[in-house]
Structures are given as C-alpha cells and as structure tokens.
Coordinates of C-alpha atoms and ligand atoms in Angstrom, one line a residue:
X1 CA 72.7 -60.8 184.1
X2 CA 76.3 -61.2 184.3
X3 CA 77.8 -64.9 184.9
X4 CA 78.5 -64.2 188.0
X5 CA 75.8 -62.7 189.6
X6 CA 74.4 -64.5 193.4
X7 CA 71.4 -66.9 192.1
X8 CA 70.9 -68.8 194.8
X9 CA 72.0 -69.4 198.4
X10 CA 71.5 -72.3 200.5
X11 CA 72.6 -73.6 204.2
X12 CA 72.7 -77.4 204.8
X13 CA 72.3 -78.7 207.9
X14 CA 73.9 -82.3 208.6
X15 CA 75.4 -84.5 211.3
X16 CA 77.8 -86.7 209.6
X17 CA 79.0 -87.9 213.4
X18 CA 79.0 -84.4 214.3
X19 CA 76.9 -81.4 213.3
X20 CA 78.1 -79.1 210.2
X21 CA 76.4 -76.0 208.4
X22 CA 77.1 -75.9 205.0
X23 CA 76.5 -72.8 203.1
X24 CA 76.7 -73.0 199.3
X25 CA 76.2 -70.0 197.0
X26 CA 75.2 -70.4 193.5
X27 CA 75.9 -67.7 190.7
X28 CA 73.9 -67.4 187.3
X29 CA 76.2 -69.6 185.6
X30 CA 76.0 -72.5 187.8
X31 CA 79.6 -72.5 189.2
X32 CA 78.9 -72.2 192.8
X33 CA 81.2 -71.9 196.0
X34 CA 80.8 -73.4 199.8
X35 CA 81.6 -71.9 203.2
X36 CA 81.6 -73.3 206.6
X37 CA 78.9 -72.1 209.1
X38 CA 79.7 -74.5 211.7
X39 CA 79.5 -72.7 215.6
X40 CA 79.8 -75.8 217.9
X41 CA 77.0 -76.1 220.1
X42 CA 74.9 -73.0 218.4
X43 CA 74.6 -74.6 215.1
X44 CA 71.1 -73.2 214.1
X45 CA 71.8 -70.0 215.3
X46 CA 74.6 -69.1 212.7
X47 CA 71.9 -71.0 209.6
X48 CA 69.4 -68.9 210.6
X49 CA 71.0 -66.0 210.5
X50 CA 72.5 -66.5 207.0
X51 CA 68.8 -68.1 205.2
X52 CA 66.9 -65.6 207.0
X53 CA 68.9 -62.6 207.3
X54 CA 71.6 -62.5 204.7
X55 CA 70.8 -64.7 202.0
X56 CA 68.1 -62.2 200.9
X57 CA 70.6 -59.5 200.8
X58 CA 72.8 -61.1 198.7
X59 CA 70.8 -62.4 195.6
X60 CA 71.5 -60.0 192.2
X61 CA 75.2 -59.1 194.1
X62 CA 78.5 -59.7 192.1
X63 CA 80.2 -62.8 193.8
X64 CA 83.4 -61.2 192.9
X65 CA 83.0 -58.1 194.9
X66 CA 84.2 -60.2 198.1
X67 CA 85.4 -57.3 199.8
X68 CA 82.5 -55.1 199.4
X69 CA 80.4 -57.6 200.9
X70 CA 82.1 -58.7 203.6
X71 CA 82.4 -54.6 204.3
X72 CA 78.2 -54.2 204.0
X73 CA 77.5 -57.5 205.9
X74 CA 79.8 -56.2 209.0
X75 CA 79.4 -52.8 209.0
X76 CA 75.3 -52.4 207.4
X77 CA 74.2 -54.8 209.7
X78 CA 74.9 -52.3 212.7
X79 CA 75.3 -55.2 215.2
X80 CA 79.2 -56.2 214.7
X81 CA 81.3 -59.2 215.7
X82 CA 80.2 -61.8 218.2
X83 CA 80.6 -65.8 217.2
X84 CA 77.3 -66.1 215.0
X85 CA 77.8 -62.8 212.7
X86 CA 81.0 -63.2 212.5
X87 CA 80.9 -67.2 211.5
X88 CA 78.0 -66.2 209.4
X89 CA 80.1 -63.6 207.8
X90 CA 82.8 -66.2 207.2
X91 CA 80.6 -68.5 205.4
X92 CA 79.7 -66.2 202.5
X93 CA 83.6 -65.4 202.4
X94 CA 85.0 -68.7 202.2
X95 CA 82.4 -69.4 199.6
X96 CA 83.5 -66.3 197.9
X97 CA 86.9 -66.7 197.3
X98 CA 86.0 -70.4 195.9
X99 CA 84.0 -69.3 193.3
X100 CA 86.2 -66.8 192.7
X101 CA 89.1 -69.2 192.5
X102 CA 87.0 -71.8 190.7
X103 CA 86.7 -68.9 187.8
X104 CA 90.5 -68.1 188.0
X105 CA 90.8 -71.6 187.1
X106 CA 93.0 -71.8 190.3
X107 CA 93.8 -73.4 193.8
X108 CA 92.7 -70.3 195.7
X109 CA 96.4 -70.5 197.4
X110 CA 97.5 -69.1 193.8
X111 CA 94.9 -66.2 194.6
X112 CA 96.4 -65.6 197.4
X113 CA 99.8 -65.0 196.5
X114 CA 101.0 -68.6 195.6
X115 CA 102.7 -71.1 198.1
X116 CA 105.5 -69.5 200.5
X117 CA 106.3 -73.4 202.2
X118 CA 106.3 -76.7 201.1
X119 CA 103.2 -77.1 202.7
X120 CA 101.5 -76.4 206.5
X121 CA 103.1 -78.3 209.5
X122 CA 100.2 -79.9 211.6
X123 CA 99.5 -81.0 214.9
X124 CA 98.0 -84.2 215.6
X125 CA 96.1 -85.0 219.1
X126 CA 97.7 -87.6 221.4
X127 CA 95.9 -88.7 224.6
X128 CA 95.3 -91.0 227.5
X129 CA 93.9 -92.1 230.5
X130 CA 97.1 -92.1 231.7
X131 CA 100.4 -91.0 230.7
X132 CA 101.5 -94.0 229.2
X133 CA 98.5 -94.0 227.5
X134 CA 99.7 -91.3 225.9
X135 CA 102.9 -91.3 225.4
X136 CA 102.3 -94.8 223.1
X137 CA 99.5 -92.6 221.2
X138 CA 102.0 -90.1 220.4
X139 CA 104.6 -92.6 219.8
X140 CA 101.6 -93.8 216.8
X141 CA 102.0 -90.1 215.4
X142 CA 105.5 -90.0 215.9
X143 CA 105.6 -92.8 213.6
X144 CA 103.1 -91.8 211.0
X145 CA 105.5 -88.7 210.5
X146 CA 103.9 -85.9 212.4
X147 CA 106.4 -83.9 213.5
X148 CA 103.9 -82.1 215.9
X149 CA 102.0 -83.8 218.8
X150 CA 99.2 -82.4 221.6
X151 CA 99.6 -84.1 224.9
X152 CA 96.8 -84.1 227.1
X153 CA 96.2 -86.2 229.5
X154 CA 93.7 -87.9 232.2
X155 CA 94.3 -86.1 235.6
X156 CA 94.4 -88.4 238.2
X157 CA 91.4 -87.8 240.9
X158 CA 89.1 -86.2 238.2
X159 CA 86.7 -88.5 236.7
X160 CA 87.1 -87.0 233.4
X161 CA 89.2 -84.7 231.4
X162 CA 88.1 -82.5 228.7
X163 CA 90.3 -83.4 225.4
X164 CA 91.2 -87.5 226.4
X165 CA 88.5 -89.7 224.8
X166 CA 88.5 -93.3 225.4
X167 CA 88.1 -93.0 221.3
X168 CA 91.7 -92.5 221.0
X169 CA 92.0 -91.0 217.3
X170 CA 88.1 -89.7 217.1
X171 CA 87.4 -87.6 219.8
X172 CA 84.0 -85.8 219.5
X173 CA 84.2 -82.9 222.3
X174 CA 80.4 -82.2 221.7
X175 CA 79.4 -85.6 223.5
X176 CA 75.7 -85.2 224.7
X177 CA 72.3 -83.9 223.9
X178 CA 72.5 -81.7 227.0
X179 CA 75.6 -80.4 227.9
X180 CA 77.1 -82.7 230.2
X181 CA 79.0 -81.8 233.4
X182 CA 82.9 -82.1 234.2
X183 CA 84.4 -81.6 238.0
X184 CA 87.4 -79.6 237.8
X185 CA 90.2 -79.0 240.5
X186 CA 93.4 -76.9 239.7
X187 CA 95.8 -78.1 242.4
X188 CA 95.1 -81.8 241.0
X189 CA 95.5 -80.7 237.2
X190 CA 99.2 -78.8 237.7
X191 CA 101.4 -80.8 238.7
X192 CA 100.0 -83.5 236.4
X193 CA 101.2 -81.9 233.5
X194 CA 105.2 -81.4 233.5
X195 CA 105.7 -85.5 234.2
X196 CA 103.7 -86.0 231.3
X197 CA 106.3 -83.5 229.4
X198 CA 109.1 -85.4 230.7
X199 CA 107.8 -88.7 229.9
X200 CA 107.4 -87.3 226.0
X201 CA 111.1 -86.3 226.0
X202 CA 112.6 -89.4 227.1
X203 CA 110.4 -91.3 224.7
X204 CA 110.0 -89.1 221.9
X205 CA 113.6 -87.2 221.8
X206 CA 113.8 -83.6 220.7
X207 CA 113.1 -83.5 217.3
X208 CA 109.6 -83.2 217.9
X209 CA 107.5 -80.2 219.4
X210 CA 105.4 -80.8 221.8
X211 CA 101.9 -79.0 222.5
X212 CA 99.3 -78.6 225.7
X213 CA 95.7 -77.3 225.8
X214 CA 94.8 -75.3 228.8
X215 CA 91.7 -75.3 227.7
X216 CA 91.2 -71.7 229.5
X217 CA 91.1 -73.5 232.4
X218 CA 93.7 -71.4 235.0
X219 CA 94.3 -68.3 236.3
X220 CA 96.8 -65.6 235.5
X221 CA 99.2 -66.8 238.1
X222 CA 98.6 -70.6 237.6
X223 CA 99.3 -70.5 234.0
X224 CA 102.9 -68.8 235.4
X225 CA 103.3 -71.7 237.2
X226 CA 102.7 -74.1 234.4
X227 CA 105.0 -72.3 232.1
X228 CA 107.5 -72.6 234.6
X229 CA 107.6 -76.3 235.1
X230 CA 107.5 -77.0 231.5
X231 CA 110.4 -74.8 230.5
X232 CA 112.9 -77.6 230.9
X233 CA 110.7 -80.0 228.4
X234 CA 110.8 -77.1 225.9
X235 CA 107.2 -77.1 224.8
X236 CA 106.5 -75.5 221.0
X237 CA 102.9 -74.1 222.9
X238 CA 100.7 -74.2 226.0
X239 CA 97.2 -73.1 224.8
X240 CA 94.5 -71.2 226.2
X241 CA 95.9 -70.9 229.4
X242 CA 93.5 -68.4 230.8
X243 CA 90.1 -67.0 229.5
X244 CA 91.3 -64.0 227.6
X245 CA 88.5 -61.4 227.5
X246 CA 90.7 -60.0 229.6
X247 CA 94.1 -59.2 227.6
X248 CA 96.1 -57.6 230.5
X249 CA 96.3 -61.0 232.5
X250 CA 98.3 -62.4 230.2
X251 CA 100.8 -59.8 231.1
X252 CA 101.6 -61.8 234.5
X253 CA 102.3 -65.0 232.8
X254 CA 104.6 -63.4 230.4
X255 CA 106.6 -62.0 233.5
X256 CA 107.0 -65.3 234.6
X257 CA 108.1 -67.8 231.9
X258 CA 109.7 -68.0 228.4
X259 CA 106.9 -71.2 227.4
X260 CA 105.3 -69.8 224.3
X261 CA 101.8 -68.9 224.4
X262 CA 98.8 -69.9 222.1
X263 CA 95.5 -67.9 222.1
X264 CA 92.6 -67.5 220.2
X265 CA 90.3 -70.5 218.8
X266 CA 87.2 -68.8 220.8
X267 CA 88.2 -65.1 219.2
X268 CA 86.3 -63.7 216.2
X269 CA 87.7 -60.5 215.3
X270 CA 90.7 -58.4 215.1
X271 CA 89.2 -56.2 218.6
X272 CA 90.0 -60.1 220.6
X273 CA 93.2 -59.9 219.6
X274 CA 94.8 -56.3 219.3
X275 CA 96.3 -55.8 222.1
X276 CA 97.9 -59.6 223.1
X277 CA 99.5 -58.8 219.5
X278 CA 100.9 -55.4 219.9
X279 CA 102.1 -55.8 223.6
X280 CA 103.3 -59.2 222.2
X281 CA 101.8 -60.8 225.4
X282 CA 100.9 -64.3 223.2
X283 CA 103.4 -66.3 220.6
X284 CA 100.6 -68.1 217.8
X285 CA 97.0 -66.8 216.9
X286 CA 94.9 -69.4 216.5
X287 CA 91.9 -67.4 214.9
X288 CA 89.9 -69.2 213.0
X289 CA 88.4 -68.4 208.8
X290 CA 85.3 -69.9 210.0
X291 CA 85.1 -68.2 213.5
X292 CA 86.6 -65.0 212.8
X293 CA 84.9 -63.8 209.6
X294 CA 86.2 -65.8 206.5
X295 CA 89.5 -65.4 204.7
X296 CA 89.0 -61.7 204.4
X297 CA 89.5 -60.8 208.1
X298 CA 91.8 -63.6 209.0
X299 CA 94.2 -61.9 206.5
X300 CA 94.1 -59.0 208.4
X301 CA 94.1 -61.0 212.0
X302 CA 97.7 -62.1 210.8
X303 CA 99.0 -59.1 208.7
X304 CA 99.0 -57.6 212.1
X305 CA 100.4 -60.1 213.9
X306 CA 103.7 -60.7 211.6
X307 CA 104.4 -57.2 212.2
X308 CA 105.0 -58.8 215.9
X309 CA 106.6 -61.5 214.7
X310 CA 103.4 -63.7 215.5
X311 CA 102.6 -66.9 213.9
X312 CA 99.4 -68.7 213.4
X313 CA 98.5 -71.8 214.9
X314 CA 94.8 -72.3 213.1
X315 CA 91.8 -73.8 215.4
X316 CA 91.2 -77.5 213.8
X317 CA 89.1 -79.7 215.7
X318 CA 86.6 -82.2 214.2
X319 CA 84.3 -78.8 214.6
X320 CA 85.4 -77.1 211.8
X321 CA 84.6 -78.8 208.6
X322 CA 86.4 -80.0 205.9
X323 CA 85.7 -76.6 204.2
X324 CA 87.3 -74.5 206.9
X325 CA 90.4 -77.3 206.7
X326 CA 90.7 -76.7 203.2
X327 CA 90.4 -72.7 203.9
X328 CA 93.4 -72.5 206.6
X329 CA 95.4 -74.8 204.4
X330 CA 95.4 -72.6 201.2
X331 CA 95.7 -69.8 203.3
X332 CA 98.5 -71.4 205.5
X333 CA 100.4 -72.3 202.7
X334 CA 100.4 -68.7 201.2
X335 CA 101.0 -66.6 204.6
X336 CA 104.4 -65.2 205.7
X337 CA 103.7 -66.1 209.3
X338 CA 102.3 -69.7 209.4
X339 CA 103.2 -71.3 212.6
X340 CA 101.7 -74.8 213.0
X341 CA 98.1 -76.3 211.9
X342 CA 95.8 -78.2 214.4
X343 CA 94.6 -81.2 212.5
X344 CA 92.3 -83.6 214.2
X345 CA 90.7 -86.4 211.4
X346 CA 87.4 -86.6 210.4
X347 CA 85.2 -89.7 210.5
X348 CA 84.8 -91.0 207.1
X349 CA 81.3 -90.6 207.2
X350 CA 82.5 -86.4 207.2
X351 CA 85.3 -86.7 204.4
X352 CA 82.3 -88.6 202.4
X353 CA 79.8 -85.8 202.5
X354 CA 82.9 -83.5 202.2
X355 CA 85.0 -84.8 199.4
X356 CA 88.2 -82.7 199.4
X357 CA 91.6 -82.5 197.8
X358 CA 93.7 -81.8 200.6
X359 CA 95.8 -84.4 201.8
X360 CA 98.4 -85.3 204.6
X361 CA 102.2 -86.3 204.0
X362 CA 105.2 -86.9 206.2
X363 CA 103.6 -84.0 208.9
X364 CA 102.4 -82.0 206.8
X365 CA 99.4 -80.8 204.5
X366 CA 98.8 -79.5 201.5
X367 CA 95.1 -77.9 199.9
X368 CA 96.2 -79.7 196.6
X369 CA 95.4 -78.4 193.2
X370 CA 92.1 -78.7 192.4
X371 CA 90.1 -75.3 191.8
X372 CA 88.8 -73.6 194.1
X373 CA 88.9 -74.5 197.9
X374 CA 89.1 -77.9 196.4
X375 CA 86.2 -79.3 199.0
X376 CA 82.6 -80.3 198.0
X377 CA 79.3 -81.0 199.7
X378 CA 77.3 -84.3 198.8
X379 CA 74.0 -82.3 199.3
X380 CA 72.5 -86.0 198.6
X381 CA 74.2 -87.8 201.4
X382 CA 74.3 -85.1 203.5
X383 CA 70.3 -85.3 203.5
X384 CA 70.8 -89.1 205.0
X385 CA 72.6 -86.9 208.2
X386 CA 70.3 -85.1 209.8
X387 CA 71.0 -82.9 212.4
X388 CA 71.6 -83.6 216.1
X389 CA 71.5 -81.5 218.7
X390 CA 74.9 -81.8 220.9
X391 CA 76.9 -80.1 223.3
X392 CA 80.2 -79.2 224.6
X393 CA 80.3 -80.1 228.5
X394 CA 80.4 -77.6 231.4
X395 CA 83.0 -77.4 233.9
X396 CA 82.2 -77.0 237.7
X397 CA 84.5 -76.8 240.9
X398 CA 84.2 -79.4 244.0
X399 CA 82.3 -77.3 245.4
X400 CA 79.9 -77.5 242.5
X401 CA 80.3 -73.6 241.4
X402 CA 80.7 -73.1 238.0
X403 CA 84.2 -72.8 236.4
X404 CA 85.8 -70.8 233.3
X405 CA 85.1 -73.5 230.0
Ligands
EZ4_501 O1 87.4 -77.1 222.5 O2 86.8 -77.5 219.0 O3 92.2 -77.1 220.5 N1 91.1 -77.6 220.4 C1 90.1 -77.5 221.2 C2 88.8 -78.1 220.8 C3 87.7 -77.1 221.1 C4 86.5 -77.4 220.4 C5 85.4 -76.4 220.6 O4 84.3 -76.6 219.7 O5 90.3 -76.9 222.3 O6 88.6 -79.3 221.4
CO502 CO1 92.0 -75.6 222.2

C-alpha cells in the first residue's frame, strides 16, 4: 500500500465557545491532514454527510490525487453545490492540500505558488451601542495597527442589531439554542449609517479604510441610497447589501453609486458568482475555502474574478475555524487578486484546541512556516467541548413578517 494511501477519516464535533467540525484524514503512513466542516447553524448536517457518505468512498484513494477527488465527490455524487456538499467537499480539500504540503515539506503557500505580498491585510470588527461606542473600539484597532476597521453600529429604535455585541471583541453571532428573533426597520437603519462614517473620518483620518456589513438586509434601491450617502466618507466596502440569489439587482445599485461592493460569504460555488463577476456588478468576492468547496474551487472562484479586476475579501467570522483561517491565509498570500481578509479572534479556548502558526502583525497576517496548513486539532481537548446546538437569529419586520437574513 503506498504511504499515502486514505487510512482513516474522522469528523470531530466540538464547541470550544462555539461549534466546529473538524475533519482529519489519515494516510497509511501516519501523516495526516485536517479540514474545516463548520456550516453555522447546520453543523451536523455537513458531519454527517462526510462519516456517512464520503468517508467510505475515500478509504484505499491516493491523498495526492486532490483534484481527482474533488472532481468525483462533486460531479459522482449527482446532487451538486448547495452549503453542506459543497462545505463537505471543502473539508476533504483543505485536508488534502495539507497532507500534501506536510509531505512537500512545505507551508502549502509554497505549493501554491509562493508568497506574492508581505502578507494578507485584515479587517478587524469595531462596534457599539452607539456611535461613540464605536468609534473608541475602532480607535483600539486603530491603535493595535489594523489598518482595516468594520463599523457597525446599534440603530437607534431597534432593540438589537445583528453584528454589535455588548462583548465588544468576542462577538458570537450564533447566540441561542433556538434561533432567536431581531425586529428590523429600514427607514430607522439608513440614515444611521453615514454619521457613523463621518464620525470615523474625523476621528480616525484617512489613512484607514473603512468597512460596513449590510448584512443582506436592503433592497436594490435602498442599497443605492446607502452608497450614495457614504461616498463622501470614502468607504473601502459596503457588504452584502442585498440578498443576491438574484444577480441582476445589483445592477441598480451600481447605476447609482461609485461605493465598492462586497458579496459572497453565503455563496458556495462559482454558478453564485458568474455573472456579478463578468458584468462586474460587485468589487471583492468574499467566497469562502470552507463554504465554497476547499482550496480547489476557491482558485477557480478568483482566477475568474482577476480577469475582472476583482479582489477577494475572504468570509472570517468566529464561524470559520482556525483551519479555514489558516487556508485563506496561505492562499491569500499566494493569489494575484487578494483584496482584504476579515479577521474576527477566537476565544482562547478555540486557538487551544486549534494550535496554529499563523499569526497577526502591524495589520496584517501571515500562515507562517510550519508545514502544511500549519493548524492542529487537540482531538483530546476537543473531547472536553462537546457540541451545542446554536443558532443564528431571524430577522422580522414591525409588522412581524419575516425579513431577508
Ligand atoms: O453573519 O459568520 O461578515 N461577517 C458576517 C458574519 C456572518 C456569520 C454567519 O455564520 O456577516 O457575522
Ligand atoms: Co458579513
């Protein structure tokens, strides 16, 4: 049996603070790689489907033939794409490419062509009840050296706003056992968010960019209007300003305003995405390697989108582990079109059961050297975590009617 051969596979469940599946793949030597399976929400959905439906059909296959299996477990399963195949998918790919960079003898960066920056440029999360509140919580970032900062903040008249925690720097957005339930109003929300913007400037400067979430919580024509008042403040990204199943309505806000568009953390394929890239209707991807199938298809996610001079903006909440963190960094460090990497810390309960050589420095990370993905599961102490079920909120209107997100 060659060295290299699948042996074993396992998924580990855990709840280090939050809920992460682990999936660890073992070849006939011993050396052994580990993906991220984690699907907010749907956790045991996505562990299922790799120990009971593709675990068995990868035991006695060459780990090195990455492509080939990513090819046979997206096309051969006859049912493509959605969020669990596809994070499924991603799991056996990150955990690929780290055995197969851990028998290289390399950073898997080096794999993937070797570093083309210094390192990625990351975006930290400032917020607040208020907007003082958070302009002296991005002021705290300002002054640890980020040179990237999310501003988000309470709306006044709504009793709670998704993305401000009262935990300022470890904001869990899966917060209940049930999902709990949000009231959301648009007129209050829009005109909240450009003196926020101009609070930044005159306390930040210019030197810094300056991001917004959405959350996918507007219409077409809302999101024009939000664009529009935040021009003068010069934002690097508004986010998710609409649901995008539907591609064409992003064509309306781009009529309207020259505020760069980020799109994507919910997307998990190339199909989500075609067509904001080629009519250039969005500015930064932020596909995911865990949510949109592994390194593998990622590559291909961005290939298409430098051609449209596109740059990625990575998903990184506390959702995606420190394996998928140490996945977008070697592969944000190697890309031609790296834009900006969301980085929101882990408890150190997570970075215990996930030791990891990636570190932070002056706004910026780097994978490190280590071989490999250079992350590690503590299969021990992740046992002493067991899993909890949690949940994102859901949003309704006043009127009690459900609302997008
Ligand atoms: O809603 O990670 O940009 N970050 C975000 C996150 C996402 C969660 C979903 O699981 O929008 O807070
Ligand atoms: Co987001």
């Amino acid at each position: 049996m060659p060295a290299s051969t699948i042996a074993d596979i396992r998924t580990i469940t855990c709840s280090p603070g939050r809920n992460f599946v682990t999936l660890k793949i073992v070849c006939e030597d011993g050396t052994y790689g580990v993906g991220d399976a984690t699907l907010n929400g749907r956790e045991l959905a996505v562990a299922s489907y790799l120990a009971d439906h593709v675990a068995p059909c990868l035991i006695g296959r060459d780990a090195h033939r990455i492509e080939d299996i990513w090819q046979y477990l997206y096309r051969g399963a006859y049912w493509r794409r959605g969020p669990v195949t596809m994070s499924a998918i991603a799991a056996v790919d990150m955990a690929l490419w780290d055995i197969k960079a851990k028998r290289a003898g390399m950073p898997l960066y080096q794999l993937l062509g070797g570093a083309a920056r210094e390192g990625c440029m990351v975006y930290g999360h400032a917020n607040g009840e208020t907007i003082d509140e958070t302009i002296e919580a991005a002021r705290d970032y300002a002054a640890q050296g980020y040179r990237a900062i999310r501003l988000q903040a309470g709306v006044p008249g709504l009793a709670k706003t998704y993305g401000v925690s009262s935990d300022r720097y470890f904001y869990e957005p899966a917060d209940a056992d049930l999902p709990s339930e949000a009231a959301w109003a648009t007129h209050k929300y829009l005109p909240s968010v450009a003196p926020l913007f101009a609070a930044a400037r005159d306390a930040l400067g210019w030197d810094v960019h300056l991001l917004h979430d959405v959350h996918h919580r507007l219409t077409p024509i809302e999101a024009a209007r939000l664009g529009k008042d935040l021009e003068p403040f010069r934002p690097f990204w508004i986010e998710d300003p609409v649901p995008a199943e539907n591609q064409q309505g992003f064509r309306l806000i781009r009529q309207h305003t020259t505020t760069p568009i980020a799109v994507g953390e919910v997307f998990n394929s190339i199909w989500d995405a075609k067509q904001l890239i080629e009519e250039q209707l969005i500015d930064y991807i932020r596909a995911t390697v865990v949510h949109a199938g592994g390194i593998t298809h990622l590559r291909r996610i961005t290939a298409l989108a430098d051609l449209y001079r596109i740059r990625t903006g990575c998903h990184g909440a506390t959702d995606l582990s420190p394996v998928s963190m140490a996945a977008a960094l070697h592969f944000g460090l190697s890309i031609p079109n790296f834009g900006v990497q969301e980085y929101m810390r882990h408890t150190e309960a997570t970075d215990a059961v996930f030791p990891h050589a990636y570190r932070f420095e002056r706004g910026m990370m780097h994978p490190g050297d280590a071989p490999g993905l250079g992350v590690d599961i503590d299969e021990a102490l992740a046992e002493t975590h067991p899993y909890r079920r949690a949940y994102l909120p859901v949003n309704r209107l006043e009127d009690g009617s459900m609302h997008d997100w």
